[in-house]
Amino acid sequence: MANVIEVTEAAKAAIRKVKGEASGLRIMVSAGGCAGYQYRMGLVYGPEEGDTVLSFDDVQVFVDGPSASLIQGTVLDYVESIQGSGFQFENPNAEGKCSCGKSFAA
């Protein structure tokens, strides 16, 4: 079975840089934002019950169970540009997104 998401080399490097003693990055989707759903992320010390645990080399990503279907096939990237730096989601399930890219419609 394919992973729920894919993580680029740039995103893996960014996670490694900040994770410290944490086990990995947890990704969730919640209602909110200007388009209907927003991505939520945070460093965690292990999965919560119902999480999908994904390993990318030495980087672990935990996806909240209810969020998995909303982000299936998503590519997580980390981009540095003159406008700023941060994680970006390329979500094939998004029917639309807000101009800042922080929320989406499904």
JSON list of C-alpha atoms in Angstrom, two decimals:
[
{"chain": "A", "resi": 1, "resn": "MET", "atom": "CA", "xyz": [0.00, 0.00, 0.00]},
{"chain": "A", "resi": 2, "resn": "ALA", "atom": "CA", "xyz": [1.30, 3.47, -0.87]},
{"chain": "A", "resi": 3, "resn": "ASN", "atom": "CA", "xyz": [2.04, 5.98, 1.84]},
{"chain": "A", "resi": 4, "resn": "VAL", "atom": "CA", "xyz": [-0.70, 8.43, 2.74]},
{"chain": "A", "resi": 5, "resn": "ILE", "atom": "CA", "xyz": [1.71, 11.24, 1.88]},
{"chain": "A", "resi": 6, "resn": "GLU", "atom": "CA", "xyz": [5.13, 11.67, 0.32]},
{"chain": "A", "resi": 7, "resn": "VAL", "atom": "CA", "xyz": [7.84, 13.84, 1.88]},
{"chain": "A", "resi": 8, "resn": "THR", "atom": "CA", "xyz": [10.44, 15.58, -0.27]},
{"chain": "A", "resi": 9, "resn": "GLU", "atom": "CA", "xyz": [14.15, 15.61, 0.57]},
{"chain": "A", "resi": 10, "resn": "ALA", "atom": "CA", "xyz": [13.87, 19.32, 1.49]},
{"chain": "A", "resi": 11, "resn": "ALA", "atom": "CA", "xyz": [11.02, 18.59, 3.91]},
{"chain": "A", "resi": 12, "resn": "LYS", "atom": "CA", "xyz": [12.93, 15.69, 5.49]},
{"chain": "A", "resi": 13, "resn": "ALA", "atom": "CA", "xyz": [15.96, 17.95, 5.98]},
{"chain": "A", "resi": 14, "resn": "ALA", "atom": "CA", "xyz": [13.79, 20.64, 7.61]},
{"chain": "A", "resi": 15, "resn": "ILE", "atom": "CA", "xyz": [12.19, 18.12, 9.97]},
{"chain": "A", "resi": 16, "resn": "ARG", "atom": "CA", "xyz": [15.61, 16.72, 10.93]},
{"chain": "A", "resi": 17, "resn": "LYS", "atom": "CA", "xyz": [16.87, 20.24, 11.64]},
{"chain": "A", "resi": 18, "resn": "VAL", "atom": "CA", "xyz": [14.12, 21.09, 14.14]},
{"chain": "A", "resi": 19, "resn": "LYS", "atom": "CA", "xyz": [13.00, 17.81, 15.67]},
{"chain": "A", "resi": 20, "resn": "GLY", "atom": "CA", "xyz": [15.53, 17.58, 18.50]},
{"chain": "A", "resi": 21, "resn": "GLU", "atom": "CA", "xyz": [14.40, 14.79, 20.86]},
{"chain": "A", "resi": 22, "resn": "ALA", "atom": "CA", "xyz": [10.95, 14.53, 19.27]},
{"chain": "A", "resi": 23, "resn": "SER", "atom": "CA", "xyz": [10.05, 11.32, 17.44]},
{"chain": "A", "resi": 24, "resn": "GLY", "atom": "CA", "xyz": [8.71, 13.09, 14.39]},
{"chain": "A", "resi": 25, "resn": "LEU", "atom": "CA", "xyz": [6.14, 15.37, 12.85]},
{"chain": "A", "resi": 26, "resn": "ARG", "atom": "CA", "xyz": [2.39, 14.93, 13.35]},
{"chain": "A", "resi": 27, "resn": "ILE", "atom": "CA", "xyz": [0.05, 16.17, 10.62]},
{"chain": "A", "resi": 28, "resn": "MET", "atom": "CA", "xyz": [-3.65, 16.77, 11.10]},
{"chain": "A", "resi": 29, "resn": "VAL", "atom": "CA", "xyz": [-6.45, 18.48, 9.20]},
{"chain": "A", "resi": 30, "resn": "SER", "atom": "CA", "xyz": [-9.07, 20.42, 11.10]},
{"chain": "A", "resi": 31, "resn": "ALA", "atom": "CA", "xyz": [-12.08, 22.52, 10.20]},
{"chain": "A", "resi": 32, "resn": "GLY", "atom": "CA", "xyz": [-11.12, 26.15, 9.85]},
{"chain": "A", "resi": 33, "resn": "GLY", "atom": "CA", "xyz": [-9.21, 28.59, 7.76]},
{"chain": "A", "resi": 34, "resn": "CYS", "atom": "CA", "xyz": [-10.71, 30.68, 5.01]},
{"chain": "A", "resi": 35, "resn": "ALA", "atom": "CA", "xyz": [-11.26, 27.70, 2.66]},
{"chain": "A", "resi": 36, "resn": "GLY", "atom": "CA", "xyz": [-12.82, 25.18, 5.07]},
{"chain": "A", "resi": 37, "resn": "TYR", "atom": "CA", "xyz": [-9.96, 22.96, 6.27]},
{"chain": "A", "resi": 38, "resn": "GLN", "atom": "CA", "xyz": [-6.56, 23.84, 7.60]},
{"chain": "A", "resi": 39, "resn": "TYR", "atom": "CA", "xyz": [-3.36, 21.86, 8.01]},
{"chain": "A", "resi": 40, "resn": "ARG", "atom": "CA", "xyz": [-1.97, 21.51, 11.51]},
{"chain": "A", "resi": 41, "resn": "MET", "atom": "CA", "xyz": [1.50, 20.23, 12.29]},
{"chain": "A", "resi": 42, "resn": "GLY", "atom": "CA", "xyz": [3.63, 19.78, 15.36]},
{"chain": "A", "resi": 43, "resn": "LEU", "atom": "CA", "xyz": [6.60, 17.90, 16.68]},
{"chain": "A", "resi": 44, "resn": "VAL", "atom": "CA", "xyz": [5.59, 14.96, 18.88]},
{"chain": "A", "resi": 45, "resn": "TYR", "atom": "CA", "xyz": [7.24, 12.24, 20.94]},
{"chain": "A", "resi": 46, "resn": "GLY", "atom": "CA", "xyz": [5.21, 9.41, 19.45]},
{"chain": "A", "resi": 47, "resn": "PRO", "atom": "CA", "xyz": [1.99, 8.55, 17.65]},
{"chain": "A", "resi": 48, "resn": "GLU", "atom": "CA", "xyz": [-1.44, 8.93, 19.15]},
{"chain": "A", "resi": 49, "resn": "GLU", "atom": "CA", "xyz": [-4.02, 6.16, 18.96]},
{"chain": "A", "resi": 50, "resn": "GLY", "atom": "CA", "xyz": [-5.33, 5.87, 15.40]},
{"chain": "A", "resi": 51, "resn": "ASP", "atom": "CA", "xyz": [-2.38, 7.62, 13.75]},
{"chain": "A", "resi": 52, "resn": "THR", "atom": "CA", "xyz": [-0.82, 6.28, 10.58]},
{"chain": "A", "resi": 53, "resn": "VAL", "atom": "CA", "xyz": [2.93, 6.04, 11.16]},
{"chain": "A", "resi": 54, "resn": "LEU", "atom": "CA", "xyz": [5.09, 6.71, 8.13]},
{"chain": "A", "resi": 55, "resn": "SER", "atom": "CA", "xyz": [8.88, 6.39, 7.93]},
{"chain": "A", "resi": 56, "resn": "PHE", "atom": "CA", "xyz": [10.97, 8.28, 5.40]},
{"chain": "A", "resi": 57, "resn": "ASP", "atom": "CA", "xyz": [14.59, 7.27, 5.93]},
{"chain": "A", "resi": 58, "resn": "ASP", "atom": "CA", "xyz": [15.25, 8.49, 9.49]},
{"chain": "A", "resi": 59, "resn": "VAL", "atom": "CA", "xyz": [12.22, 10.82, 9.62]},
{"chain": "A", "resi": 60, "resn": "GLN", "atom": "CA", "xyz": [8.87, 9.74, 11.03]},
{"chain": "A", "resi": 61, "resn": "VAL", "atom": "CA", "xyz": [5.57, 11.38, 10.16]},
{"chain": "A", "resi": 62, "resn": "PHE", "atom": "CA", "xyz": [2.36, 10.64, 12.05]},
{"chain": "A", "resi": 63, "resn": "VAL", "atom": "CA", "xyz": [-0.94, 11.30, 10.27]},
{"chain": "A", "resi": 64, "resn": "ASP", "atom": "CA", "xyz": [-4.08, 11.72, 12.35]},
{"chain": "A", "resi": 65, "resn": "GLY", "atom": "CA", "xyz": [-6.55, 8.91, 11.49]},
{"chain": "A", "resi": 66, "resn": "PRO", "atom": "CA", "xyz": [-9.50, 11.11, 10.46]},
{"chain": "A", "resi": 67, "resn": "SER", "atom": "CA", "xyz": [-7.18, 13.31, 8.36]},
{"chain": "A", "resi": 68, "resn": "ALA", "atom": "CA", "xyz": [-5.70, 10.53, 6.26]},
{"chain": "A", "resi": 69, "resn": "SER", "atom": "CA", "xyz": [-8.44, 10.48, 3.61]},
{"chain": "A", "resi": 70, "resn": "LEU", "atom": "CA", "xyz": [-8.28, 14.28, 3.21]},
{"chain": "A", "resi": 71, "resn": "ILE", "atom": "CA", "xyz": [-4.55, 14.25, 2.49]},
{"chain": "A", "resi": 72, "resn": "GLN", "atom": "CA", "xyz": [-4.14, 10.91, 0.67]},
{"chain": "A", "resi": 73, "resn": "GLY", "atom": "CA", "xyz": [-1.57, 11.42, -2.09]},
{"chain": "A", "resi": 74, "resn": "THR", "atom": "CA", "xyz": [-0.31, 14.75, -0.74]},
{"chain": "A", "resi": 75, "resn": "VAL", "atom": "CA", "xyz": [3.32, 15.79, -1.19]},
{"chain": "A", "resi": 76, "resn": "LEU", "atom": "CA", "xyz": [4.85, 17.66, 1.75]},
{"chain": "A", "resi": 77, "resn": "ASP", "atom": "CA", "xyz": [7.64, 19.99, 0.68]},
{"chain": "A", "resi": 78, "resn": "TYR", "atom": "CA", "xyz": [9.75, 22.66, 2.37]},
{"chain": "A", "resi": 79, "resn": "VAL", "atom": "CA", "xyz": [10.40, 25.78, 0.36]},
{"chain": "A", "resi": 80, "resn": "GLU", "atom": "CA", "xyz": [12.73, 28.70, 0.98]},
{"chain": "A", "resi": 81, "resn": "SER", "atom": "CA", "xyz": [12.12, 31.81, -1.10]},
{"chain": "A", "resi": 82, "resn": "ILE", "atom": "CA", "xyz": [12.32, 35.56, -0.94]},
{"chain": "A", "resi": 83, "resn": "GLN", "atom": "CA", "xyz": [8.69, 35.57, 0.30]},
{"chain": "A", "resi": 84, "resn": "GLY", "atom": "CA", "xyz": [9.61, 33.35, 3.24]},
{"chain": "A", "resi": 85, "resn": "SER", "atom": "CA", "xyz": [10.16, 29.73, 4.07]},
{"chain": "A", "resi": 86, "resn": "GLY", "atom": "CA", "xyz": [7.96, 26.94, 5.27]},
{"chain": "A", "resi": 87, "resn": "PHE", "atom": "CA", "xyz": [6.22, 23.68, 4.62]},
{"chain": "A", "resi": 88, "resn": "GLN", "atom": "CA", "xyz": [3.91, 23.44, 1.62]},
{"chain": "A", "resi": 89, "resn": "PHE", "atom": "CA", "xyz": [1.25, 20.85, 0.88]},
{"chain": "A", "resi": 90, "resn": "GLU", "atom": "CA", "xyz": [0.47, 19.75, -2.66]},
{"chain": "A", "resi": 91, "resn": "ASN", "atom": "CA", "xyz": [-2.85, 18.04, -2.03]},
{"chain": "A", "resi": 92, "resn": "PRO", "atom": "CA", "xyz": [-4.60, 16.37, -4.99]},
{"chain": "A", "resi": 93, "resn": "ASN", "atom": "CA", "xyz": [-7.83, 16.21, -2.96]},
{"chain": "A", "resi": 94, "resn": "ALA", "atom": "CA", "xyz": [-8.09, 19.97, -2.54]},
{"chain": "A", "resi": 95, "resn": "GLU", "atom": "CA", "xyz": [-10.89, 21.39, -4.67]},
{"chain": "A", "resi": 96, "resn": "GLY", "atom": "CA", "xyz": [-9.65, 24.87, -3.90]},
{"chain": "A", "resi": 97, "resn": "LYS", "atom": "CA", "xyz": [-7.34, 26.69, -1.53]},
{"chain": "A", "resi": 98, "resn": "CYS", "atom": "CA", "xyz": [-6.94, 30.10, -0.02]},
{"chain": "A", "resi": 99, "resn": "SER", "atom": "CA", "xyz": [-4.39, 32.54, -1.40]},
{"chain": "A", "resi": 100, "resn": "CYS", "atom": "CA", "xyz": [-1.94, 31.93, 1.44]},
{"chain": "A", "resi": 101, "resn": "GLY", "atom": "CA", "xyz": [-2.03, 28.13, 0.90]},
{"chain": "A", "resi": 102, "resn": "LYS", "atom": "CA", "xyz": [-2.69, 27.41, 4.59]},
{"chain": "A", "resi": 103, "resn": "SER", "atom": "CA", "xyz": [-6.24, 26.11, 4.11]},
{"chain": "A", "resi": 104, "resn": "PHE", "atom": "CA", "xyz": [-8.17, 24.18, 1.47]},
{"chain": "A", "resi": 105, "resn": "ALA", "atom": "CA", "xyz": [-11.62, 23.04, 0.41]},
{"chain": "A", "resi": 106, "resn": "ALA", "atom": "CA", "xyz": [-12.43, 19.37, -0.11]}
]
